[in-house]
Amino acid sequence: MRARLLALTALVPLAAALLPVSPAASAPAGDVRLEALSGRADTVTGGDAYVRVVLPAGTPATGLRVDDDGRDVTGLFRGRTDAVVTGLSLGRNVLRAVLPDGRGARLTLTVSPLGGPVISGPQIQPWACTPGGRDAQCSRPPAYRFLYKSTLGTPLQAYDPEAPAADVATTTTSRGAEVPFIVREETGVSVRDVYRIAVLYDPSQPWDPTAPQRGYDGKLVLTHGASCDTAYEMGSAPDVLLEDALSRGFAVASHALDNAGHNCNLATQAESLVVTKELVAERYGPIRYTIGTGCSGGSLTQQQVANAYPGVYQGILPQCSFTDAWSSSQQYVDYTLLRSYLEGPGAAASLITPAQYLQIYGHPNPANQVTFTEVIPNSGDPSRACPGVPEDQVFTTESQKGVRCTLQDYMVNVFGRSADGKARRPYDNVGIQYGLSGLQDGTLLPDQFVALNTGIGGYDIDLEPQAARTAADPLALQRVFRSGAVNTGAHLDQVAIIDLRGPDPGAFHDVYRTSSMTDRLRREHGTSSNQVLWEGPVPLLGSTAFVDQGIVAMDAWLAEVEKDVRAVPLARKVLEAKSRAGVTERCTSADGTDLPGVTSCAEVDATVFASPRIEAGGGADAVGYADDTMKCQLVPIESFDYAGRLSDAQVATLRTAFPTGVCDYSRPSVSKQDAVTWLSYDVVGGRELGPAPTSVPFRGRAAAAAAPGTGAPPAVGSLPT
């Protein structure tokens, strides 16, 4: 089966799917236009927004007036057409820019508190602030520190602006500006948790976001943390001191809530990044494009946010890849079920030995399932130790009270609650024939296959073992796809992807997950050409040089997209810019040096293992390694072709495990749909924000006073922020 899948992967044609072009929605050439440059106009936070007034060609700014709901803010522009407009009130604000002849534009801004929520809905409770917070939102003023690179080449070290060091090195940015290698790192709090921003910064010179210092090139790298967990307390923002990126003029930023090991909730991950990007733009200057980087849980965050909230990133560098939290969680839960059976009563009942595990678990190394289920916390267990929650406040099955520390409860705004008050759960293993590939190739004896599938069972909502299989809550199943919590890749064609990977380590960072995203892209778009694979010999990482090299390559790729001003779909621009930037697949040595004459490490080592569901038929030719079927469609067990390997008596016994039928993986998942992008969870299950509000032009003073509209979508093919 693995050989067949590898062959299929190699032969799928890479023909780009051409989408219809929509008309651009920009104002006519003679009109005024207002632009929110710090993010979407409906996700503004903290009372500030970076705004630009675009005037008709040849029109001077003399006499331009700008007001916020009648409050004159013209002075903030200081004769320029850019300004950070301060003093915005919470809720709806109508910003207007008017020329002396009456021509003008209005833009509706929706403002939320800096402490949130913005799009994630009612905030998770309880929540523990670290000391120093001024309110329940953990608010506090930002703190700053300076570091510098010495001419001696040592790592970044403390810099005192009051007593400047004599050995400060210089660096040349991607725009060719030579500046002192001094970094300012800002640490603050937004949406109840810690953010960090680092940028080249000369403390002896002024900095205004409308006129940034030469050390800032308008590009942003977002860093992310590993694992997947649910915390009810403040954490630490991932490291932002990426020397190579900073030296090139990138700002580097992160937020504790984009660390999946601290927060694995898609909605709050996206929210934290939206707010962090806004802070970068308002304090340092507009962002041209954004690149994500991170391994394991860091790859998970990048890929699921990029799909559900297009425009947060323009390029991503997933490393040790996970596609998303929820389709990946299926492997985790299957592993726990299989381990409970095969390392417990099933060992004697089935006589299955570790030598047969490959066709059950999908991996030949037992350490794979052991490390996954013991290193990563079980976020399906409501009674586990819950970060930030005192032990006596955690849910117990006996009392049926307390904080339920599960991922679905942490994402209750996405999934909603059932009648018992517990969050709905999308996990399902009804109809799954574990070890099917082993039965088909003779590795598993028929009696072993029957014993495994009649004995494995499932879990109830409190993660207590049960004889019956686990059935997904129907609403949760719909919402896990609608929200993008299962990342089908439906919107990832708009993002440039360089996937960085090493050989399978036998420690749950399975190489097949890169192939999962490849196959999802091909299924959804007819091509995976916007995903470029870089492979090397270092387990997990591929190469220690890949992150720095990847940022440089992605910069070149996105710069080509940025230059493309045609009114064509962004997905097409991304595909066509790749070759102009010279970005190709790579197979390298440990230090990131390309192997001569080799473009794909599949030519050297094609070892790709699988998951329990792929081995159970989920690797059918129709879906390959996609592995995002959350609940399979069923066929009657009598109609399933066992090719004469099971007797009538054995099929009858299996029917007790599969009373409603067995999986047909040639059909898509029950409730599969494309993610609805830019959902806000002020409504349970999510409310679609729709296109970002845009400028509404008017002519004459009567039109200026008219009720504001929401505007039209931004121009098709533009590079979103």
XYZ file of C-alpha atoms in Angstrom:
721
model
C 0.000 0.000 0.000
C 2.815 2.396 0.873
C 4.526 1.759 -2.443
C 1.246 2.371 -4.277
C 0.724 5.653 -2.424
C 4.251 6.836 -3.172
C 3.772 6.083 -6.828
C 0.441 7.902 -6.823
C 1.999 10.935 -5.150
C 4.707 11.083 -7.792
C 2.305 10.829 -10.732
C -0.434 13.299 -9.820
C -0.241 16.092 -12.432
C 0.695 19.521 -11.173
C -1.717 21.505 -13.336
C -2.705 24.838 -11.799
C -6.395 25.385 -11.185
C -7.305 28.678 -12.841
C -10.031 30.591 -11.009
C -12.313 33.254 -12.512
C -11.098 36.798 -12.076
C -13.419 39.159 -10.165
C -13.415 42.874 -10.966
C -11.231 45.084 -8.786
C -13.160 47.000 -6.137
C -10.982 50.096 -5.916
C -12.421 53.582 -6.062
C -12.437 55.449 -9.405
C -9.256 57.339 -10.183
C -10.754 60.707 -9.260
C -11.969 59.645 -5.821
C -10.443 59.768 -2.364
C -9.765 56.432 -0.663
C -9.132 55.496 2.981
C -7.057 52.427 3.842
C -6.497 50.702 7.181
C -2.866 49.581 6.995
C -2.570 47.970 10.428
C -5.079 45.199 9.684
C -8.712 44.675 8.816
C -10.845 47.710 9.594
C -13.209 45.523 11.624
C -10.519 44.046 13.925
C -8.930 47.243 15.279
C -7.836 47.106 18.927
C -6.737 49.486 21.653
C -8.151 52.695 20.199
C -5.427 53.106 17.526
C -5.339 52.387 13.789
C -2.727 53.093 11.131
C -4.630 54.831 8.321
C -3.658 56.114 4.886
C -5.567 58.621 2.775
C -5.058 57.956 -0.937
C -5.702 61.113 -2.958
C -6.462 61.402 -6.675
C -3.349 61.785 -8.780
C -2.011 65.338 -8.709
C -4.219 66.404 -5.794
C -2.308 68.127 -2.969
C -3.065 67.298 0.657
C -3.558 71.010 1.347
C -6.908 71.517 3.000
C -7.528 67.821 3.613
C -9.659 67.299 6.714
C -9.993 64.003 8.569
C -12.463 63.302 11.349
C -13.534 60.373 13.516
C -17.302 60.533 14.074
C -16.986 64.319 13.907
C -13.860 64.529 16.113
C -11.199 66.406 14.145
C -8.054 64.259 13.823
C -6.464 66.202 10.957
C -3.581 67.278 13.193
C -2.432 63.659 13.574
C -1.551 63.604 9.869
C 0.820 66.612 10.132
C 0.496 67.393 6.453
C 1.018 63.747 5.453
C -1.462 61.248 4.115
C -0.462 58.569 6.685
C -1.124 58.626 10.418
C -1.779 56.444 13.407
C -5.212 57.684 14.415
C -5.530 57.549 18.196
C -8.420 58.037 20.572
C -10.851 55.746 18.747
C -13.790 54.648 20.881
C -14.789 51.012 21.407
C -17.277 49.791 18.846
C -18.008 51.424 15.515
C -16.097 54.511 14.380
C -16.687 56.255 11.056
C -13.499 57.849 9.766
C -13.924 60.485 7.053
C -11.397 62.252 4.843
C -12.675 65.308 2.910
C -10.999 67.600 0.364
C -11.965 71.294 0.106
C -14.030 70.587 -3.039
C -16.222 68.096 -1.133
C -14.711 64.932 -2.527
C -13.970 62.425 0.186
C -14.281 58.916 1.568
C -15.414 57.191 4.717
C -14.273 53.963 6.309
C -15.962 52.190 9.193
C -13.576 50.926 11.872
C -14.720 48.460 14.524
C -12.621 48.737 17.677
C -12.180 46.112 20.417
C -10.213 46.391 23.669
C -6.514 45.539 23.424
C -7.221 42.902 26.057
C -9.812 41.323 23.774
C -11.828 39.559 22.735
C -11.609 40.543 19.080
C -12.723 37.508 17.038
C -12.428 34.595 19.488
C -15.679 35.231 21.378
C -16.197 35.065 25.156
C -12.787 34.563 26.724
C -11.675 31.330 28.355
C -12.216 31.214 32.114
C -10.619 30.932 34.579
C -7.509 32.866 33.541
C -4.500 33.565 35.789
C -2.450 36.731 35.170
C 1.196 36.883 36.175
C 2.090 39.532 38.801
C 1.980 43.099 37.516
C -1.308 42.996 35.673
C -3.517 46.040 36.207
C -6.875 44.391 35.485
C -8.607 41.140 34.564
C -7.139 41.444 31.055
C -3.602 41.281 32.570
C -2.861 44.714 31.037
C 0.489 46.412 31.694
C 2.745 48.906 29.890
C 5.242 47.415 27.430
C 8.868 47.014 28.464
C 11.906 47.445 26.222
C 15.465 46.220 26.132
C 18.294 46.786 23.674
C 20.811 44.257 22.402
C 23.598 44.522 19.880
C 25.862 42.443 17.710
C 29.540 42.912 18.469
C 32.208 43.274 15.800
C 33.757 40.258 17.548
C 30.926 38.108 16.195
C 29.608 37.003 19.575
C 25.842 36.413 20.113
C 23.573 39.364 20.789
C 24.362 41.025 24.097
C 22.906 43.799 26.251
C 23.223 47.361 24.923
C 22.896 50.489 27.049
C 21.771 53.557 25.043
C 23.079 55.778 27.860
C 26.561 54.245 27.570
C 26.865 53.062 23.954
C 29.237 50.174 23.286
C 32.249 50.881 21.059
C 32.179 47.534 19.219
C 28.754 47.659 17.538
C 28.751 45.826 14.226
C 26.868 47.074 11.181
C 24.500 45.105 8.984
C 22.999 45.603 5.541
C 19.258 45.168 5.164
C 17.494 43.577 2.204
C 16.977 47.074 0.791
C 20.704 47.779 0.955
C 20.717 50.129 3.942
C 23.794 49.834 6.176
C 22.773 50.395 9.808
C 24.094 49.621 13.299
C 23.250 46.064 14.410
C 21.274 47.189 17.456
C 18.001 45.442 18.261
C 15.130 46.709 20.358
C 12.958 43.987 21.871
C 9.512 45.062 23.053
C 7.576 42.852 25.482
C 3.982 43.613 26.392
C 0.529 42.179 26.898
C -2.396 41.976 24.491
C -5.460 39.727 24.520
C -4.449 38.687 28.081
C -1.048 37.247 27.190
C 2.518 38.161 26.327
C 3.747 39.396 22.948
C 7.270 40.191 21.757
C 8.498 42.368 18.898
C 12.139 42.745 17.863
C 13.508 45.068 15.193
C 16.732 46.830 14.233
C 16.550 50.123 16.087
C 19.053 52.951 16.530
C 18.152 54.549 19.903
C 19.995 57.732 18.952
C 17.542 58.389 16.101
C 13.782 59.153 16.116
C 11.267 56.561 14.957
C 7.798 57.326 13.689
C 5.705 54.518 12.127
C 4.885 56.832 9.215
C 8.639 57.371 8.699
C 10.416 54.225 9.994
C 14.148 54.037 10.510
C 16.163 52.553 7.640
C 16.668 49.327 9.587
C 13.048 48.278 9.052
C 12.186 46.908 5.624
C 8.458 46.475 6.215
C 8.672 42.683 6.424
C 7.616 40.549 9.368
C 8.560 37.065 10.605
C 6.214 35.411 13.118
C 7.735 32.700 15.316
C 5.772 29.916 17.007
C 6.089 27.321 19.767
C 5.827 23.516 19.771
C 3.398 20.879 21.123
C -0.396 21.232 21.625
C -1.940 22.029 25.003
C -4.603 24.118 26.727
C -3.535 26.573 29.451
C -5.686 28.792 31.662
C -2.890 31.194 32.531
C -0.419 33.570 30.933
C 2.615 32.039 29.234
C 5.779 33.098 27.434
C 5.991 34.380 23.883
C 8.311 32.381 21.578
C 11.814 33.654 20.888
C 12.076 36.568 18.447
C 15.857 37.069 18.413
C 16.437 35.511 14.988
C 19.728 37.196 14.180
C 19.755 36.464 10.461
C 16.217 37.751 9.887
C 16.803 40.832 12.049
C 20.065 41.581 10.248
C 18.154 41.772 6.960
C 15.680 44.355 8.264
C 12.807 42.075 9.212
C 10.767 42.709 12.304
C 10.340 39.446 14.242
C 7.319 38.996 16.499
C 5.455 36.362 18.483
C 2.629 35.938 20.968
C 2.244 33.411 23.773
C -1.119 32.395 22.285
C 0.524 31.442 18.982
C 2.519 28.861 20.966
C 0.391 25.736 20.402
C 1.956 24.087 23.463
C 0.316 26.837 25.505
C -2.786 27.410 23.371
C -3.982 24.956 20.709
C -7.212 26.867 19.990
C -7.355 27.991 16.348
C -9.564 30.995 17.128
C -7.331 32.469 19.848
C -4.176 31.650 17.859
C -5.494 33.669 14.910
C -6.691 36.484 17.165
C -3.289 36.824 18.850
C -1.521 37.088 15.494
C -3.991 39.645 14.124
C -3.427 41.848 17.175
C 0.363 41.373 17.140
C 0.568 42.392 13.495
C -1.514 45.465 14.248
C 0.907 46.466 17.020
C 3.897 46.059 14.688
C 2.292 48.277 12.046
C 1.165 50.977 14.484
C 4.483 51.170 16.335
C 7.048 50.460 13.630
C 5.388 50.953 10.241
C 3.201 49.175 7.675
C 3.889 45.502 6.912
C 4.551 44.547 3.310
C 4.237 40.802 3.929
C 4.427 38.265 6.725
C 6.310 34.957 6.963
C 5.607 32.288 9.578
C 8.159 29.823 10.925
C 8.010 27.053 13.510
C 8.331 23.307 14.110
C 5.736 20.735 15.233
C 3.005 22.722 17.008
C 4.505 25.758 15.272
C 3.802 24.173 11.889
C 0.295 23.282 13.072
C -0.491 26.909 13.959
C 0.861 28.271 10.699
C -1.025 25.887 8.456
C -4.408 25.967 10.183
C -4.428 29.762 10.686
C -3.231 30.426 7.127
C -6.132 28.354 5.802
C -8.912 29.688 8.067
C -7.742 33.329 8.195
C -6.191 34.059 4.775
C -3.936 37.093 4.818
C -2.487 36.622 8.298
C 0.532 35.130 6.512
C 1.689 35.499 2.929
C 4.290 32.738 3.292
C 4.847 29.934 5.803
C 7.779 27.687 6.702
C 6.276 24.657 8.488
C 8.947 22.395 9.966
C 8.359 18.864 11.403
C 4.930 19.297 9.908
C 1.474 18.909 11.441
C -1.424 20.029 9.233
C -3.764 21.090 12.073
C -4.771 20.088 15.594
C -7.953 18.129 14.980
C -7.165 15.798 12.083
C -3.809 15.101 13.769
C -5.610 14.325 17.020
C -7.233 11.299 15.392
C -3.873 9.550 15.313
C -3.281 10.413 18.965
C -6.641 9.057 20.140
C -6.311 5.959 17.938
C -2.872 5.383 19.445
C -4.251 5.558 22.998
C -7.048 3.109 22.159
C -4.712 0.714 20.386
C -2.101 0.870 23.134
C -4.731 0.217 25.819
C -5.859 -2.880 23.958
C -2.589 -4.257 22.595
C -0.561 -3.589 25.742
C -3.428 -4.837 27.919
C -6.073 -7.508 27.464
C -5.688 -7.615 23.705
C -2.196 -9.059 23.915
C -3.634 -12.355 25.185
C -6.969 -12.163 23.352
C -5.512 -11.547 19.901
C -1.914 -12.831 20.218
C -0.835 -9.824 18.149
C 2.903 -9.167 18.566
C 4.983 -6.009 18.016
C 6.232 -7.545 14.762
C 2.695 -6.993 13.397
C 2.311 -3.407 14.608
C 3.287 -1.742 11.317
C -0.004 -2.647 9.643
C -1.973 -1.484 12.701
C -0.224 1.668 13.883
C 1.231 2.578 10.513
C 4.754 2.768 11.933
C 7.242 -0.054 12.618
C 8.828 1.599 15.670
C 6.762 1.158 18.874
C 8.459 4.304 20.219
C 6.383 6.319 17.764
C 3.085 5.719 19.512
C 4.669 5.696 22.978
C 6.347 9.098 22.602
C 3.311 10.705 20.992
C 0.916 9.650 23.753
C 3.316 10.250 26.643
C 5.176 13.413 25.590
C 2.110 15.311 24.358
C -0.614 15.904 26.998
C -3.908 14.112 26.376
C -6.165 17.054 25.623
C -9.147 14.734 25.343
C -9.011 14.010 29.076
C -11.185 16.439 31.080
C -9.702 15.253 34.394
C -6.014 15.714 33.596
C -3.749 18.258 35.265
C -4.872 21.573 33.842
C -2.229 24.352 33.476
C -3.325 27.372 35.502
C -6.210 25.634 37.295
C -5.819 24.496 40.925
C -6.134 20.720 41.240
C -9.289 20.961 43.369
C -11.017 22.964 40.610
C -10.392 20.424 37.823
C -13.273 18.253 36.605
C -13.708 14.779 38.074
C -15.938 12.039 36.700
C -17.211 11.315 40.194
C -18.438 14.843 40.928
C -19.139 15.812 37.293
C -17.995 19.304 38.293
C -14.962 21.504 37.652
C -12.963 22.864 34.714
C -12.898 20.348 31.860
C -9.363 20.538 30.490
C -10.077 19.248 26.977
C -9.375 20.890 23.653
C -13.053 20.831 22.721
C -13.961 22.600 25.986
C -11.137 25.091 25.360
C -12.735 25.677 21.932
C -16.303 25.741 23.207
C -17.024 28.929 21.243
C -16.315 26.913 18.095
C -18.114 23.682 19.004
C -20.837 24.759 21.443
C -22.235 22.672 24.298
C -24.572 19.701 24.334
C -27.518 19.433 26.731
C -25.254 18.168 29.544
C -23.193 21.384 29.412
C -20.095 19.667 28.010
C -18.426 20.870 24.830
C -19.360 18.960 21.701
C -16.655 16.632 20.365
C -15.872 15.834 16.686
C -13.785 12.664 17.265
C -15.238 9.482 15.732
C -14.027 5.923 15.125
C -17.290 4.274 14.051
C -16.709 1.835 11.193
C -12.909 1.960 11.257
C -11.355 -1.437 10.538
C -8.066 -1.169 12.387
C -5.315 -3.277 10.849
C -7.159 -3.750 7.538
C -3.965 -3.561 5.484
C -2.520 -6.336 7.670
C -5.523 -8.559 6.943
C -5.215 -7.815 3.246
C -1.504 -8.636 3.013
C -1.623 -11.582 5.420
C 0.346 -9.940 8.218
C -2.675 -10.228 10.534
C -4.542 -13.515 10.821
C -8.334 -13.260 10.389
C -8.954 -14.118 14.044
C -6.487 -11.423 15.128
C -8.199 -8.827 12.928
C -11.604 -9.767 14.324
C -10.360 -9.749 17.934
C -8.741 -6.319 17.497
C -11.829 -4.688 16.031
C -14.338 -6.247 18.404
C -12.166 -5.504 21.431
C -10.846 -1.980 20.901
C -14.054 -0.008 21.561
C -13.980 3.733 22.143
C -14.246 6.516 24.732
C -17.203 8.328 26.219
C -17.275 12.129 26.524
C -15.281 11.931 29.804
C -12.620 9.731 28.137
C -13.775 6.669 30.020
C -13.360 3.422 28.001
C -16.512 1.940 26.497
C -17.261 -1.174 24.453
C -18.964 0.784 21.664
C -17.079 2.905 19.180
C -17.013 6.692 19.687
C -19.526 8.659 17.634
C -18.872 12.322 16.808
C -21.374 14.942 17.843
C -23.031 15.947 14.535
C -22.806 19.705 15.193
C -19.178 19.453 16.289
C -18.440 17.507 13.109
C -19.909 20.258 10.966
C -18.100 22.975 12.889
C -14.691 21.325 12.905
C -14.664 21.668 9.112
C -16.516 24.983 8.899
C -14.073 26.619 11.331
C -10.982 25.261 9.601
C -10.005 23.334 12.743
C -9.628 20.486 10.276
C -7.475 22.064 7.616
C -8.515 20.649 4.252
C -6.210 23.103 2.473
C -9.151 24.751 0.706
C -7.632 28.240 1.035
C -3.934 27.416 1.275
C -3.398 27.938 -2.443
C -3.152 31.662 -1.615
C -0.050 31.101 0.533
C 3.549 30.337 -0.433
C 4.737 27.245 1.480
C 8.244 25.884 1.967
C 7.974 22.697 4.035
C 11.190 21.924 5.918
C 11.653 18.331 6.998
C 14.087 15.594 7.942
C 13.792 11.796 7.940
C 11.172 10.065 10.056
C 12.556 10.044 13.623
C 10.280 7.336 15.033
C 9.163 9.888 17.626
C 5.704 10.864 16.298
C 6.776 13.656 13.918
C 5.781 11.478 10.999
C 7.032 12.450 7.567
C 3.692 11.403 6.049
C 2.087 14.593 7.395
C 3.939 16.642 4.793
C 2.417 14.298 2.211
C -0.972 14.824 3.886
C -0.846 18.513 3.042
C 0.462 17.761 -0.447
C -2.468 15.450 -1.130
C -5.010 17.856 0.355
C -3.739 20.664 -1.887
C -3.894 18.416 -4.945
C -7.392 17.244 -4.087
C -8.694 20.781 -3.520
C -6.822 22.704 -6.233
C -5.482 20.180 -8.714
C -1.914 21.120 -7.803
C 0.408 21.361 -4.819
C 2.903 23.580 -6.619
C 2.650 26.332 -4.006
C 4.149 23.848 -1.500
C 7.900 23.367 -1.978
C 9.665 20.571 -0.079
C 13.114 21.025 1.417
C 14.567 17.827 2.853
C 17.758 17.042 4.713
C 19.281 14.317 6.915
C 18.749 15.938 10.355
C 15.744 14.271 12.070
C 12.757 16.615 12.392
C 14.644 19.683 11.129
C 16.161 18.534 7.851
C 18.999 20.997 8.322
C 19.977 23.455 11.023
C 20.349 26.048 8.258
C 16.845 25.626 6.833
C 15.039 28.306 8.857
C 17.450 31.098 7.907
C 17.699 29.868 4.318
C 13.928 29.463 4.153
C 13.260 33.043 5.261
C 15.606 34.331 2.551
C 13.988 32.155 -0.136
C 10.492 33.078 1.006
C 11.438 36.764 0.958
C 12.474 36.408 -2.691
C 9.252 34.537 -3.522
C 6.951 37.064 -1.860
C 8.851 39.993 -3.347
C 7.935 38.605 -6.771
C 4.294 38.268 -5.726
C 4.389 41.847 -4.468
C 5.595 43.096 -7.855
C 2.721 41.407 -9.692
C -0.015 44.040 -10.050
C -2.182 42.104 -12.520
C -5.876 41.660 -11.723
C -5.581 37.881 -11.488
C -6.209 35.564 -8.534
C -3.592 35.641 -5.808
C -3.188 31.842 -6.058
C -2.018 32.239 -9.642
C 0.425 34.968 -8.673
C 1.902 32.731 -5.964
C 2.447 29.864 -8.396
C 3.962 31.994 -11.133
C 6.221 33.983 -8.776
C 7.934 30.828 -7.496
C 9.961 30.198 -10.635
C 10.866 33.878 -11.037
C 12.261 33.794 -7.490
C 14.201 30.611 -8.207
C 12.551 28.657 -5.373
C 12.781 24.907 -6.014
C 12.627 21.634 -4.124
C 15.885 20.740 -2.385
C 17.701 17.769 -0.891
C 20.659 18.847 1.236
C 23.353 17.760 3.633
C 23.045 18.543 7.351
C 24.476 22.047 6.927
C 21.995 22.980 4.195
C 24.331 22.383 1.235
C 22.481 21.006 -1.784
C 23.411 17.460 -2.782
C 24.822 17.499 -6.326
C 22.269 16.490 -8.936
C 19.529 15.693 -6.411
C 16.367 17.817 -6.124
C 14.213 15.481 -4.025
C 15.344 13.268 -1.178
C 12.731 10.752 -2.350
C 15.426 9.790 -4.851
C 17.643 8.878 -1.886
C 15.176 7.682 0.769
C 11.464 7.227 0.035
C 10.566 5.882 3.497
C 7.178 7.289 4.436
C 5.070 5.524 7.034
C 1.404 6.065 7.835
C -1.309 6.298 10.506
C -3.806 3.787 11.914
C -6.539 5.220 9.683
C -4.444 5.094 6.551
C -3.730 1.437 7.335
C -7.477 0.974 7.928
C -8.238 1.903 4.324
C -7.887 5.676 4.588
C -4.976 5.495 2.173
C -7.272 4.536 -0.677
C -6.125 5.783 -4.080
C -8.840 8.459 -4.023
C -7.377 10.219 -0.988
C -3.738 9.125 -0.665
C -2.201 10.472 2.523
C -4.820 13.236 2.998
C -5.939 11.679 6.313
C -8.615 14.287 7.090
C -11.709 12.077 7.184
C -13.136 12.829 10.619
C -16.123 10.494 10.236
C -16.185 8.028 7.393
C -19.208 7.264 5.284
C -20.344 3.676 5.849
C -21.228 0.671 3.710
C -22.928 -2.479 5.029
C -20.387 -4.989 6.282
C -21.985 -7.605 4.016
C -21.033 -5.564 0.956
C -17.397 -5.091 1.973
C -14.989 -7.186 -0.083
C -12.734 -9.206 2.220
C -11.446 -11.193 -0.768
C -12.313 -14.469 0.924
C -10.062 -13.827 3.929
C -12.922 -13.899 6.460
C -15.424 -16.682 7.027
C -19.134 -16.015 7.399
C -18.789 -16.650 11.138
C -15.980 -14.102 11.433
C -18.004 -11.493 9.514
C -20.928 -12.178 11.835
C -18.689 -11.587 14.839
C -17.387 -8.350 13.301
C -20.956 -7.158 12.876
C -21.146 -6.709 16.657
C -18.428 -4.036 16.362
C -19.898 -2.548 13.193
C -23.703 -2.658 13.513
C -24.085 0.356 11.180
C -21.405 -0.652 8.657
C -17.723 -0.142 7.887
C -15.790 2.753 6.381
C -15.862 3.529 2.687
C -12.831 5.776 2.236
C -13.508 6.288 -1.451
C -16.051 8.929 -0.356
C -15.309 12.181 1.515
C -15.738 12.643 5.234
C -19.218 13.128 6.608
C -19.847 16.906 6.902
C -16.706 17.811 4.935
C -16.809 21.391 3.691
C -14.395 24.210 2.975
C -13.519 26.383 5.941
C -15.565 29.563 6.115
C -12.835 32.167 6.371
C -12.636 34.938 8.940
C -15.183 33.648 11.430
C -15.824 35.595 14.615
C -16.990 33.594 17.624
C -19.112 36.217 19.304
C -21.763 33.753 18.087
C -21.351 30.074 19.011
C -20.193 28.193 15.940
C -18.881 31.349 14.311
C -20.239 34.369 12.461
C -18.756 35.153 9.071
C -17.085 38.571 9.011
C -17.030 38.566 5.233
C -14.679 40.745 3.185
C -12.795 43.416 5.094
C -14.590 46.784 5.129
C -13.237 49.128 2.502
C -13.450 52.797 1.669
C -16.708 54.335 0.419
C -16.143 57.429 -1.753
C -18.476 60.399 -1.820
C -18.721 63.729 -3.624
C -20.228 66.814 -2.027
C -21.069 67.626 1.548
C -24.515 66.008 1.503
C -22.953 62.691 0.511
C -20.328 63.114 3.212
C -23.000 63.162 5.875
C -24.834 60.101 4.535
C -24.947 56.901 6.563
C -21.688 55.004 6.158
C -21.586 51.763 4.202
C -19.350 48.754 4.629
C -17.613 49.073 1.290
C -16.645 46.373 -1.170
C -14.020 43.616 -1.058
C -10.392 44.543 -1.716
C -8.985 44.165 -5.206
C -8.642 40.564 -6.342
C -5.053 39.435 -6.439
C -3.770 41.991 -3.972
C -1.332 40.853 -1.301
C -3.437 40.956 1.892
C -2.055 42.102 5.224
